[in-house]
Amino acid sequence: MPELPEVEVTRRSFAERIRGAEITGVRVGKPLRWPLGVDPEQLVAQRVGAVTRRGKYLWLALERGGLLLHLGMSGSLAFASRVGAPGPHDHFDLVTRRGTLRLTDPRRFGAVVWSPAPDAGAAAKLLAGLGVEPFDAAFDGAHLHAALRGRRLSIKDALLGGRIVVGAGNIYACEALFEAGIDPRTRGDRVSRTRCEALAKAIRQTLSRAVETGGSTLRDFRDAHGMAGEFQREARVYGREGLPCVRCGTTIRRVVQGQRATYHCPGCQKR
DNA sequence: AAGTGGACCTGCTAGC
DNA sequence: TGCTAGCAGGTCCACT
């Protein structure tokens, strides 16, 4: 589910409400991708600080250290003053005086990991090597072009890798490449400087529009209030195999790259 | 070093 | 109706 827009929409939906709340209990369900890395009792009585985002990770600052959260493929967070009994896919509850933050994640590719700081311990290891933030001033066509130098892998795989720029997953990489008119199979080092400018712009535009519309709810994404996203209605290529391109009428094609589906318009997107 | 493929885990859907 | 194969928003790791 969650690419940068969904993670950011989630963050915005509970960050201010949870800020300053005192933790009164922690419930851990089935194992997630990585161990929590701390005795849950150590979190009790601490106050929650700022909730920030790096790529598709959230950092929940506590008084001593913090929690790094990832939603994996199927995770979502809910924050409510009252939550029901945990279901089979509710794997982490952070109970505070103001409400409970609950991670639901059927596939359990997500994670909640304690770390002494975002740039130390377990968090540092997970965040190391992440590419630049797409809304950061450091991300532009020049950066993209330089980072792609000598890279023979496809531009789509380069974006998904997250080592150049973070945030665009399978949906938004497909959408941004469509907006930029670039065939997703184009070798990274064959994308011209000019097209890198267009692509950087398209990535920023696509992601910011997705944040505005609440992210994409393909199946089950919800923000921490339980609100679904609307961006999937604006997708031009993702999930539209066999349908006519909204821009040129050519049939949208589905190909497989790196074991993931890629959707593109052969009429609008060129190598 | 870069690139590729497998692994993790569960639920849903299309097709027979 | 019931079973099965295939597919799904991520990303780490081992191997070539």
PDB file of C-alpha atoms (C1' of nucleotides) in Angstrom:
ATOM      1  CA  MET A   1       0.000   0.000   0.000  1.00  0.00           C
ATOM      2  CA  PRO A   2       1.942   2.816   1.330  1.00  0.00           C
ATOM      3  CA  GLU A   3       4.222   4.947  -0.740  1.00  0.00           C
ATOM      4  CA  LEU A   4       5.341   8.387   0.334  1.00  0.00           C
ATOM      5  CA  PRO A   5       1.921  10.037  -0.083  1.00  0.00           C
ATOM      6  CA  GLU A   6       0.122   7.455   2.026  1.00  0.00           C
ATOM      7  CA  VAL A   7       2.778   7.663   4.723  1.00  0.00           C
ATOM      8  CA  GLU A   8       2.657  11.460   4.739  1.00  0.00           C
ATOM      9  CA  VAL A   9      -1.143  11.534   4.774  1.00  0.00           C
ATOM     10  CA  THR A  10      -1.057   9.113   7.689  1.00  0.00           C
ATOM     11  CA  ARG A  11       1.500  11.240   9.518  1.00  0.00           C
ATOM     12  CA  ARG A  12      -0.534  14.404   9.137  1.00  0.00           C
ATOM     13  CA  SER A  13      -3.666  12.645  10.341  1.00  0.00           C
ATOM     14  CA  PHE A  14      -2.347  11.942  13.829  1.00  0.00           C
ATOM     15  CA  ALA A  15       0.915  13.785  14.484  1.00  0.00           C
ATOM     16  CA  GLU A  16      -0.603  16.793  16.236  1.00  0.00           C
ATOM     17  CA  ARG A  17      -3.102  14.774  18.207  1.00  0.00           C
ATOM     18  CA  ILE A  18      -0.553  12.386  19.640  1.00  0.00           C
ATOM     19  CA  ARG A  19       2.087  15.002  20.340  1.00  0.00           C
ATOM     20  CA  GLY A  20       2.641  15.407  24.069  1.00  0.00           C
ATOM     21  CA  ALA A  21       0.552  12.365  24.987  1.00  0.00           C
ATOM     22  CA  GLU A  22       1.864  10.141  27.760  1.00  0.00           C
ATOM     23  CA  ILE A  23       2.284   6.470  26.995  1.00  0.00           C
ATOM     24  CA  THR A  24       0.407   4.257  29.417  1.00  0.00           C
ATOM     25  CA  GLY A  25       0.852   0.867  27.794  1.00  0.00           C
ATOM     26  CA  VAL A  26       2.199  -1.051  24.828  1.00  0.00           C
ATOM     27  CA  ARG A  27       0.758  -4.181  23.277  1.00  0.00           C
ATOM     28  CA  VAL A  28       2.811  -6.248  20.885  1.00  0.00           C
ATOM     29  CA  GLY A  29       1.123  -8.790  18.609  1.00  0.00           C
ATOM     30  CA  LYS A  30       2.662 -11.108  16.061  1.00  0.00           C
ATOM     31  CA  PRO A  31       6.241 -10.432  14.982  1.00  0.00           C
ATOM     32  CA  LEU A  32       6.719  -7.842  12.307  1.00  0.00           C
ATOM     33  CA  ARG A  33       9.642  -7.541   9.938  1.00  0.00           C
ATOM     34  CA  TRP A  34      12.133  -6.647  12.657  1.00  0.00           C
ATOM     35  CA  PRO A  35      12.049  -6.977  16.430  1.00  0.00           C
ATOM     36  CA  LEU A  36      10.965  -3.982  18.486  1.00  0.00           C
ATOM     37  CA  GLY A  37      14.398  -3.839  20.055  1.00  0.00           C
ATOM     38  CA  VAL A  38      13.310  -2.652  23.487  1.00  0.00           C
ATOM     39  CA  ASP A  39      11.347  -3.924  26.475  1.00  0.00           C
ATOM     40  CA  PRO A  40       7.887  -2.414  25.860  1.00  0.00           C
ATOM     41  CA  GLU A  41       7.709  -1.462  29.541  1.00  0.00           C
ATOM     42  CA  GLN A  42      10.560   0.962  28.964  1.00  0.00           C
ATOM     43  CA  LEU A  43       8.250   3.068  26.799  1.00  0.00           C
ATOM     44  CA  VAL A  44       5.585   3.500  29.450  1.00  0.00           C
ATOM     45  CA  ALA A  45       5.357   6.922  31.126  1.00  0.00           C
ATOM     46  CA  GLN A  46       7.259   8.620  28.313  1.00  0.00           C
ATOM     47  CA  ARG A  47       5.659  11.434  26.322  1.00  0.00           C
ATOM     48  CA  VAL A  48       5.373  11.321  22.560  1.00  0.00           C
ATOM     49  CA  GLY A  49       7.104  14.147  20.713  1.00  0.00           C
ATOM     50  CA  ALA A  50       7.086  15.070  17.039  1.00  0.00           C
ATOM     51  CA  VAL A  51       6.135  12.623  14.315  1.00  0.00           C
ATOM     52  CA  THR A  52       8.313  13.085  11.259  1.00  0.00           C
ATOM     53  CA  ARG A  53       8.775  11.260   7.973  1.00  0.00           C
ATOM     54  CA  ARG A  54      11.852  10.119   6.072  1.00  0.00           C
ATOM     55  CA  GLY A  55      11.024   8.379   2.809  1.00  0.00           C
ATOM     56  CA  LYS A  56       8.344   5.850   3.672  1.00  0.00           C
ATOM     57  CA  TYR A  57       9.399   5.667   7.316  1.00  0.00           C
ATOM     58  CA  LEU A  58       7.859   7.539  10.228  1.00  0.00           C
ATOM     59  CA  TRP A  59       9.866   8.556  13.260  1.00  0.00           C
ATOM     60  CA  LEU A  60       7.885   8.872  16.468  1.00  0.00           C
ATOM     61  CA  ALA A  61      10.069  10.789  18.882  1.00  0.00           C
ATOM     62  CA  LEU A  62       9.842   9.820  22.540  1.00  0.00           C
ATOM     63  CA  GLU A  63      11.575  11.357  25.537  1.00  0.00           C
ATOM     64  CA  ARG A  64      14.243   8.696  25.393  1.00  0.00           C
ATOM     65  CA  GLY A  65      14.823   7.572  21.822  1.00  0.00           C
ATOM     66  CA  GLY A  66      11.917   6.924  19.519  1.00  0.00           C
ATOM     67  CA  LEU A  67      10.106   4.474  17.299  1.00  0.00           C
ATOM     68  CA  LEU A  68      10.772   4.014  13.605  1.00  0.00           C
ATOM     69  CA  LEU A  69       7.640   2.791  11.832  1.00  0.00           C
ATOM     70  CA  HIS A  70       7.244   1.305   8.383  1.00  0.00           C
ATOM     71  CA  LEU A  71       3.947   0.220   6.863  1.00  0.00           C
ATOM     72  CA  GLY A  72       5.362  -2.377   4.492  1.00  0.00           C
ATOM     73  CA  MET A  73       2.942  -3.428   1.763  1.00  0.00           C
ATOM     74  CA  SER A  74      -0.278  -3.716   3.717  1.00  0.00           C
ATOM     75  CA  GLY A  75       0.157  -1.670   6.878  1.00  0.00           C
ATOM     76  CA  SER A  76      -1.915   1.199   8.169  1.00  0.00           C
ATOM     77  CA  LEU A  77      -2.067   3.193  11.365  1.00  0.00           C
ATOM     78  CA  ALA A  78      -5.143   4.215  13.289  1.00  0.00           C
ATOM     79  CA  PHE A  79      -5.243   6.674  16.160  1.00  0.00           C
ATOM     80  CA  ALA A  80      -8.439   6.774  18.176  1.00  0.00           C
ATOM     81  CA  SER A  81      -9.470   7.566  21.716  1.00  0.00           C
ATOM     82  CA  ARG A  82     -11.135   4.201  21.916  1.00  0.00           C
ATOM     83  CA  VAL A  83     -10.113   1.115  19.980  1.00  0.00           C
ATOM     84  CA  GLY A  84     -11.761  -2.261  19.987  1.00  0.00           C
ATOM     85  CA  ALA A  85     -10.202  -5.545  20.969  1.00  0.00           C
ATOM     86  CA  PRO A  86      -7.225  -6.228  18.714  1.00  0.00           C
ATOM     87  CA  GLY A  87      -7.998  -8.248  15.602  1.00  0.00           C
ATOM     88  CA  PRO A  88      -5.766 -10.897  14.084  1.00  0.00           C
ATOM     89  CA  HIS A  89      -3.833  -8.302  12.072  1.00  0.00           C
ATOM     90  CA  ASP A  90      -3.381  -5.690  14.775  1.00  0.00           C
ATOM     91  CA  HIS A  91       0.246  -6.158  15.729  1.00  0.00           C
ATOM     92  CA  PHE A  92       1.172  -3.107  17.744  1.00  0.00           C
ATOM     93  CA  ASP A  93      -0.725  -0.769  20.064  1.00  0.00           C
ATOM     94  CA  LEU A  94       0.809   2.306  21.630  1.00  0.00           C
ATOM     95  CA  VAL A  95      -1.688   3.287  24.310  1.00  0.00           C
ATOM     96  CA  THR A  96      -1.562   6.907  25.445  1.00  0.00           C
ATOM     97  CA  ARG A  97      -3.748   9.050  27.664  1.00  0.00           C
ATOM     98  CA  ARG A  98      -5.130  10.662  24.507  1.00  0.00           C
ATOM     99  CA  GLY A  99      -5.759   7.558  22.463  1.00  0.00           C
ATOM    100  CA  THR A 100      -4.250   4.422  21.015  1.00  0.00           C
ATOM    101  CA  LEU A 101      -2.012   4.307  17.971  1.00  0.00           C
ATOM    102  CA  ARG A 102      -2.590   0.925  16.351  1.00  0.00           C
ATOM    103  CA  LEU A 103      -0.659  -0.700  13.522  1.00  0.00           C
ATOM    104  CA  THR A 104      -2.703  -3.087  11.404  1.00  0.00           C
ATOM    105  CA  ASP A 105      -0.712  -5.072   8.871  1.00  0.00           C
ATOM    106  CA  PRO A 106      -2.016  -8.347   7.408  1.00  0.00           C
ATOM    107  CA  ARG A 107       1.171  -9.216   5.566  1.00  0.00           C
ATOM    108  CA  ARG A 108       3.504  -8.122   8.360  1.00  0.00           C
ATOM    109  CA  PHE A 109       6.125  -6.588   6.076  1.00  0.00           C
ATOM    110  CA  GLY A 110       5.858  -3.496   8.226  1.00  0.00           C
ATOM    111  CA  ALA A 111       7.918  -2.744  11.294  1.00  0.00           C
ATOM    112  CA  VAL A 112       8.112  -0.872  14.565  1.00  0.00           C
ATOM    113  CA  VAL A 113      11.689  -0.508  15.749  1.00  0.00           C
ATOM    114  CA  TRP A 114      12.976   1.341  18.793  1.00  0.00           C
ATOM    115  CA  SER A 115      16.140   3.336  18.379  1.00  0.00           C
ATOM    116  CA  PRO A 116      18.002   5.823  20.579  1.00  0.00           C
ATOM    117  CA  ALA A 117      17.824   8.416  17.767  1.00  0.00           C
ATOM    118  CA  PRO A 118      16.941   8.506  14.072  1.00  0.00           C
ATOM    119  CA  ASP A 119      20.631   8.787  13.244  1.00  0.00           C
ATOM    120  CA  ALA A 120      21.813   6.136  15.686  1.00  0.00           C
ATOM    121  CA  GLY A 121      21.273   2.458  16.332  1.00  0.00           C
ATOM    122  CA  ALA A 122      18.711   0.458  14.395  1.00  0.00           C
ATOM    123  CA  ALA A 123      17.085   3.486  12.779  1.00  0.00           C
ATOM    124  CA  ALA A 124      20.360   4.772  11.401  1.00  0.00           C
ATOM    125  CA  LYS A 125      21.021   1.440   9.762  1.00  0.00           C
ATOM    126  CA  LEU A 126      17.588   1.369   8.121  1.00  0.00           C
ATOM    127  CA  LEU A 127      17.704   4.981   6.991  1.00  0.00           C
ATOM    128  CA  ALA A 128      21.275   4.881   5.764  1.00  0.00           C
ATOM    129  CA  GLY A 129      21.582   5.038   2.035  1.00  0.00           C
ATOM    130  CA  LEU A 130      18.117   6.446   1.401  1.00  0.00           C
ATOM    131  CA  GLY A 131      17.994   8.881  -1.500  1.00  0.00           C
ATOM    132  CA  VAL A 132      17.040  12.523  -1.231  1.00  0.00           C
ATOM    133  CA  GLU A 133      13.545  13.653  -0.321  1.00  0.00           C
ATOM    134  CA  PRO A 134      11.615  14.542  -3.488  1.00  0.00           C
ATOM    135  CA  PHE A 135      10.475  17.873  -2.021  1.00  0.00           C
ATOM    136  CA  ASP A 136      13.951  18.787  -0.883  1.00  0.00           C
ATOM    137  CA  ALA A 137      15.709  21.536  -2.795  1.00  0.00           C
ATOM    138  CA  ALA A 138      18.546  19.076  -3.397  1.00  0.00           C
ATOM    139  CA  PHE A 139      16.303  17.036  -5.673  1.00  0.00           C
ATOM    140  CA  ASP A 140      16.182  18.301  -9.220  1.00  0.00           C
ATOM    141  CA  GLY A 141      16.986  17.245 -12.754  1.00  0.00           C
ATOM    142  CA  ALA A 142      20.699  17.766 -12.238  1.00  0.00           C
ATOM    143  CA  HIS A 143      20.737  15.509  -9.191  1.00  0.00           C
ATOM    144  CA  LEU A 144      18.737  12.847 -10.972  1.00  0.00           C
ATOM    145  CA  HIS A 145      20.907  12.996 -14.053  1.00  0.00           C
ATOM    146  CA  ALA A 146      24.132  12.788 -12.061  1.00  0.00           C
ATOM    147  CA  ALA A 147      22.845   9.875  -9.979  1.00  0.00           C
ATOM    148  CA  LEU A 148      21.885   7.953 -13.111  1.00  0.00           C
ATOM    149  CA  ARG A 149      25.305   8.237 -14.687  1.00  0.00           C
ATOM    150  CA  GLY A 150      26.644   4.789 -15.488  1.00  0.00           C
ATOM    151  CA  ARG A 151      23.467   3.086 -14.296  1.00  0.00           C
ATOM    152  CA  ARG A 152      22.307   0.489 -16.772  1.00  0.00           C
ATOM    153  CA  LEU A 153      19.185  -0.573 -14.932  1.00  0.00           C
ATOM    154  CA  SER A 154      15.819   0.740 -16.092  1.00  0.00           C
ATOM    155  CA  ILE A 155      14.738   4.186 -15.004  1.00  0.00           C
ATOM    156  CA  LYS A 156      11.719   2.635 -13.318  1.00  0.00           C
ATOM    157  CA  ASP A 157      13.821   0.239 -11.263  1.00  0.00           C
ATOM    158  CA  ALA A 158      16.147   3.107 -10.409  1.00  0.00           C
ATOM    159  CA  LEU A 159      13.220   5.073  -8.979  1.00  0.00           C
ATOM    160  CA  LEU A 160      11.842   2.089  -7.084  1.00  0.00           C
ATOM    161  CA  GLY A 161      15.227   1.422  -5.548  1.00  0.00           C
ATOM    162  CA  GLY A 162      14.937   4.562  -3.442  1.00  0.00           C
ATOM    163  CA  ARG A 163      18.686   5.174  -3.373  1.00  0.00           C
ATOM    164  CA  ILE A 164      18.470   8.163  -5.682  1.00  0.00           C
ATOM    165  CA  VAL A 165      15.192   9.688  -4.565  1.00  0.00           C
ATOM    166  CA  VAL A 166      12.793   8.263  -1.988  1.00  0.00           C
ATOM    167  CA  GLY A 167       9.044   8.058  -1.994  1.00  0.00           C
ATOM    168  CA  ALA A 168       7.915   6.843  -5.398  1.00  0.00           C
ATOM    169  CA  GLY A 169       6.807   3.224  -5.221  1.00  0.00           C
ATOM    170  CA  ASN A 170       5.144   1.189  -7.904  1.00  0.00           C
ATOM    171  CA  ILE A 171       2.091   3.375  -8.458  1.00  0.00           C
ATOM    172  CA  TYR A 172       3.790   6.762  -8.411  1.00  0.00           C
ATOM    173  CA  ALA A 173       6.862   5.663 -10.360  1.00  0.00           C
ATOM    174  CA  CYS A 174       4.546   4.511 -13.159  1.00  0.00           C
ATOM    175  CA  GLU A 175       2.505   7.712 -12.975  1.00  0.00           C
ATOM    176  CA  ALA A 176       5.495  10.048 -12.889  1.00  0.00           C
ATOM    177  CA  LEU A 177       7.136   8.312 -15.853  1.00  0.00           C
ATOM    178  CA  PHE A 178       3.902   8.716 -17.762  1.00  0.00           C
ATOM    179  CA  GLU A 179       3.707  12.421 -16.922  1.00  0.00           C
ATOM    180  CA  ALA A 180       7.299  12.846 -18.047  1.00  0.00           C
ATOM    181  CA  GLY A 181       6.720  10.886 -21.267  1.00  0.00           C
ATOM    182  CA  ILE A 182       9.503   8.406 -20.534  1.00  0.00           C
ATOM    183  CA  ASP A 183       9.319   4.696 -21.320  1.00  0.00           C
ATOM    184  CA  PRO A 184       9.835   2.942 -17.972  1.00  0.00           C
ATOM    185  CA  ARG A 185      12.242   0.457 -19.603  1.00  0.00           C
ATOM    186  CA  THR A 186      14.678   3.149 -20.657  1.00  0.00           C
ATOM    187  CA  ARG A 187      18.160   2.572 -19.260  1.00  0.00           C
ATOM    188  CA  GLY A 188      18.954   5.018 -16.480  1.00  0.00           C
ATOM    189  CA  ASP A 189      22.038   6.392 -18.176  1.00  0.00           C
ATOM    190  CA  ARG A 190      20.091   6.996 -21.375  1.00  0.00           C
ATOM    191  CA  VAL A 191      17.725   9.517 -19.821  1.00  0.00           C
ATOM    192  CA  SER A 192      18.865  12.924 -20.991  1.00  0.00           C
ATOM    193  CA  ARG A 193      19.426  15.865 -18.711  1.00  0.00           C
ATOM    194  CA  THR A 194      16.360  17.569 -20.179  1.00  0.00           C
ATOM    195  CA  ARG A 195      14.186  14.551 -19.537  1.00  0.00           C
ATOM    196  CA  CYS A 196      15.603  14.253 -16.032  1.00  0.00           C
ATOM    197  CA  GLU A 197      14.328  17.773 -15.405  1.00  0.00           C
ATOM    198  CA  ALA A 198      10.895  16.754 -16.620  1.00  0.00           C
ATOM    199  CA  LEU A 199      10.986  13.587 -14.544  1.00  0.00           C
ATOM    200  CA  ALA A 200      12.031  15.331 -11.345  1.00  0.00           C
ATOM    201  CA  LYS A 201       9.193  17.770 -11.836  1.00  0.00           C
ATOM    202  CA  ALA A 202       6.755  14.961 -12.584  1.00  0.00           C
ATOM    203  CA  ILE A 203       7.772  13.056  -9.462  1.00  0.00           C
ATOM    204  CA  ARG A 204       7.210  16.109  -7.280  1.00  0.00           C
ATOM    205  CA  GLN A 205       3.913  16.940  -8.943  1.00  0.00           C
ATOM    206  CA  THR A 206       2.602  13.390  -8.798  1.00  0.00           C
ATOM    207  CA  LEU A 207       3.533  12.897  -5.163  1.00  0.00           C
ATOM    208  CA  SER A 208       2.200  16.264  -4.040  1.00  0.00           C
ATOM    209  CA  ARG A 209      -1.065  15.741  -5.887  1.00  0.00           C
ATOM    210  CA  ALA A 210      -1.368  12.323  -4.246  1.00  0.00           C
ATOM    211  CA  VAL A 211      -0.836  13.851  -0.814  1.00  0.00           C
ATOM    212  CA  GLU A 212      -3.506  16.469  -1.592  1.00  0.00           C
ATOM    213  CA  THR A 213      -6.004  13.782  -2.536  1.00  0.00           C
ATOM    214  CA  GLY A 214      -5.321  11.666   0.531  1.00  0.00           C
ATOM    215  CA  GLY A 215      -3.167   9.036  -1.181  1.00  0.00           C
ATOM    216  CA  SER A 216      -4.315   5.983  -3.107  1.00  0.00           C
ATOM    217  CA  THR A 217      -6.749   3.508  -1.651  1.00  0.00           C
ATOM    218  CA  LEU A 218      -6.500   0.515  -3.950  1.00  0.00           C
ATOM    219  CA  ARG A 219      -7.826  -1.884  -1.418  1.00  0.00           C
ATOM    220  CA  ASP A 220      -7.450  -1.008   2.194  1.00  0.00           C
ATOM    221  CA  PHE A 221      -5.380   2.114   2.791  1.00  0.00           C
ATOM    222  CA  ARG A 222      -6.797   4.419   5.420  1.00  0.00           C
ATOM    223  CA  ASP A 223      -5.285   7.343   7.270  1.00  0.00           C
ATOM    224  CA  ALA A 224      -5.265   7.411  11.065  1.00  0.00           C
ATOM    225  CA  HIS A 225      -8.855   8.722  11.066  1.00  0.00           C
ATOM    226  CA  GLY A 226      -9.997   5.884   8.829  1.00  0.00           C
ATOM    227  CA  MET A 227     -10.322   8.103   5.732  1.00  0.00           C
ATOM    228  CA  ALA A 228      -9.707   6.523   2.318  1.00  0.00           C
ATOM    229  CA  GLY A 229      -7.614   8.228  -0.361  1.00  0.00           C
ATOM    230  CA  GLU A 230      -8.827   9.364  -3.785  1.00  0.00           C
ATOM    231  CA  PHE A 231      -5.728   9.474  -5.959  1.00  0.00           C
ATOM    232  CA  GLN A 232      -6.415   6.090  -7.563  1.00  0.00           C
ATOM    233  CA  ARG A 233      -9.206   7.842  -9.483  1.00  0.00           C
ATOM    234  CA  GLU A 234      -6.626  10.117 -11.063  1.00  0.00           C
ATOM    235  CA  ALA A 235      -4.169   7.406 -12.074  1.00  0.00           C
ATOM    236  CA  ARG A 236      -3.398   7.636 -15.791  1.00  0.00           C
ATOM    237  CA  VAL A 237      -1.671   4.301 -16.283  1.00  0.00           C
ATOM    238  CA  TYR A 238      -1.440   2.311 -13.041  1.00  0.00           C
ATOM    239  CA  GLY A 239      -3.922  -0.565 -13.108  1.00  0.00           C
ATOM    240  CA  ARG A 240      -5.269   0.529 -16.515  1.00  0.00           C
ATOM    241  CA  GLU A 241      -3.956  -2.277 -18.721  1.00  0.00           C
ATOM    242  CA  GLY A 242      -6.032  -2.641 -21.874  1.00  0.00           C
ATOM    243  CA  LEU A 243      -7.761   0.713 -21.458  1.00  0.00           C
ATOM    244  CA  PRO A 244      -7.180   3.655 -23.795  1.00  0.00           C
ATOM    245  CA  CYS A 245      -4.640   6.261 -22.772  1.00  0.00           C
ATOM    246  CA  VAL A 246      -6.441   9.376 -21.562  1.00  0.00           C
ATOM    247  CA  ARG A 247      -3.998  11.504 -23.541  1.00  0.00           C
ATOM    248  CA  CYS A 248      -3.533   9.725 -26.875  1.00  0.00           C
ATOM    249  CA  GLY A 249      -5.922   6.762 -26.922  1.00  0.00           C
ATOM    250  CA  THR A 250      -3.212   4.122 -27.302  1.00  0.00           C
ATOM    251  CA  THR A 251      -3.906   0.983 -25.299  1.00  0.00           C
ATOM    252  CA  ILE A 252      -2.146   0.989 -21.923  1.00  0.00           C
ATOM    253  CA  ARG A 253       0.267  -1.910 -21.603  1.00  0.00           C
ATOM    254  CA  ARG A 254       1.414  -3.925 -18.612  1.00  0.00           C
ATOM    255  CA  VAL A 255       4.956  -5.256 -18.556  1.00  0.00           C
ATOM    256  CA  VAL A 256       6.975  -6.833 -15.768  1.00  0.00           C
ATOM    257  CA  GLN A 257      10.155  -5.245 -14.471  1.00  0.00           C
ATOM    258  CA  GLY A 258      12.030  -6.608 -11.494  1.00  0.00           C
ATOM    259  CA  GLN A 259       9.086  -8.911 -10.751  1.00  0.00           C
ATOM    260  CA  ARG A 260       6.742  -5.934 -10.439  1.00  0.00           C
ATOM    261  CA  ALA A 261       4.020  -4.823 -12.786  1.00  0.00           C
ATOM    262  CA  THR A 262       4.713  -1.672 -14.782  1.00  0.00           C
ATOM    263  CA  TYR A 263       1.954   0.156 -16.625  1.00  0.00           C
ATOM    264  CA  HIS A 264       2.755   2.511 -19.458  1.00  0.00           C
ATOM    265  CA  CYS A 265       1.409   4.107 -22.613  1.00  0.00           C
ATOM    266  CA  PRO A 266       3.430   3.076 -25.690  1.00  0.00           C
ATOM    267  CA  GLY A 267       2.107   6.144 -27.500  1.00  0.00           C
ATOM    268  CA  CYS A 268       3.093   8.795 -24.968  1.00  0.00           C
ATOM    269  CA  GLN A 269       6.163   7.257 -23.378  1.00  0.00           C
ATOM    270  CA  LYS A 270       9.347   6.960 -25.423  1.00  0.00           C
ATOM    271  CA  ARG A 271      12.860   5.722 -24.837  1.00  0.00           C
TER     272      ARG A 271
ATOM    273  C1'  DA B   1      29.972  -2.160  -7.665  1.00  0.00           C
ATOM    274  C1'  DA B   2      25.957  -2.949 -10.040  1.00  0.00           C
ATOM    275  C1'  DG B   3      22.380  -5.885 -11.230  1.00  0.00           C
ATOM    276  C1'  DT B   4      19.254  -9.871 -10.451  1.00  0.00           C
ATOM    277  C1'  DG B   5      16.294 -12.873  -8.100  1.00  0.00           C
ATOM    278  C1'  DG B   6      14.484 -14.801  -3.850  1.00  0.00           C
ATOM    279  C1'  DA B   7      12.682 -14.067   0.554  1.00  0.00           C
ATOM    280  C1'  DC B   8       9.392 -12.458   3.980  1.00  0.00           C
ATOM    281  C1'  DC B   9       3.447 -13.256   4.852  1.00  0.00           C
ATOM    282  C1'  DT B  10      -1.467 -13.139   4.112  1.00  0.00           C
ATOM    283  C1'  DG B  11      -5.691 -12.221   1.556  1.00  0.00           C
ATOM    284  C1'  DC B  12      -8.219 -11.612  -2.465  1.00  0.00           C
ATOM    285  C1'  DT B  13      -9.656 -12.649  -7.229  1.00  0.00           C
ATOM    286  C1'  DA B  14      -9.902 -14.803 -11.641  1.00  0.00           C
ATOM    287  C1'  DG B  15     -10.299 -18.987 -13.807  1.00  0.00           C
ATOM    288  C1'  DC B  16     -11.280 -23.731 -14.173  1.00  0.00           C
TER     289       DC B  16
ATOM    290  C1'  DT C   1     -19.533 -24.077  -5.044  1.00  0.00           C
ATOM    291  C1'  DG C   2     -14.741 -25.084  -4.314  1.00  0.00           C
ATOM    292  C1'  DC C   3      -9.931 -25.324  -5.210  1.00  0.00           C
ATOM    293  C1'  DT C   4      -5.684 -23.227  -7.097  1.00  0.00           C
ATOM    294  C1'  DA C   5      -2.589 -20.241  -9.222  1.00  0.00           C
ATOM    295  C1'  DG C   6      -1.344 -15.757  -9.496  1.00  0.00           C
ATOM    296  C1'  DC C   7      -1.176 -11.257  -7.867  1.00  0.00           C
ATOM    297  C1'  DA C   8      -0.653  -7.217  -4.479  1.00  0.00           C
ATOM    298  C1'  DG C   9       1.156  -0.532  -2.411  1.00  0.00           C
ATOM    299  C1'  DG C  10       8.174  -2.661   0.011  1.00  0.00           C
ATOM    300  C1'  DT C  11      12.838  -3.543   0.597  1.00  0.00           C
ATOM    301  C1'  DC C  12      16.501  -6.426   2.588  1.00  0.00           C
ATOM    302  C1'  DC C  13      19.826  -9.857   1.522  1.00  0.00           C
ATOM    303  C1'  DA C  14      22.593 -13.255  -0.953  1.00  0.00           C
ATOM    304  C1'  DC C  15      24.624 -14.245  -4.999  1.00  0.00           C
ATOM    305  C1'  DT C  16      26.860 -13.447  -9.710  1.00  0.00           C
TER     306       DT C  16
END
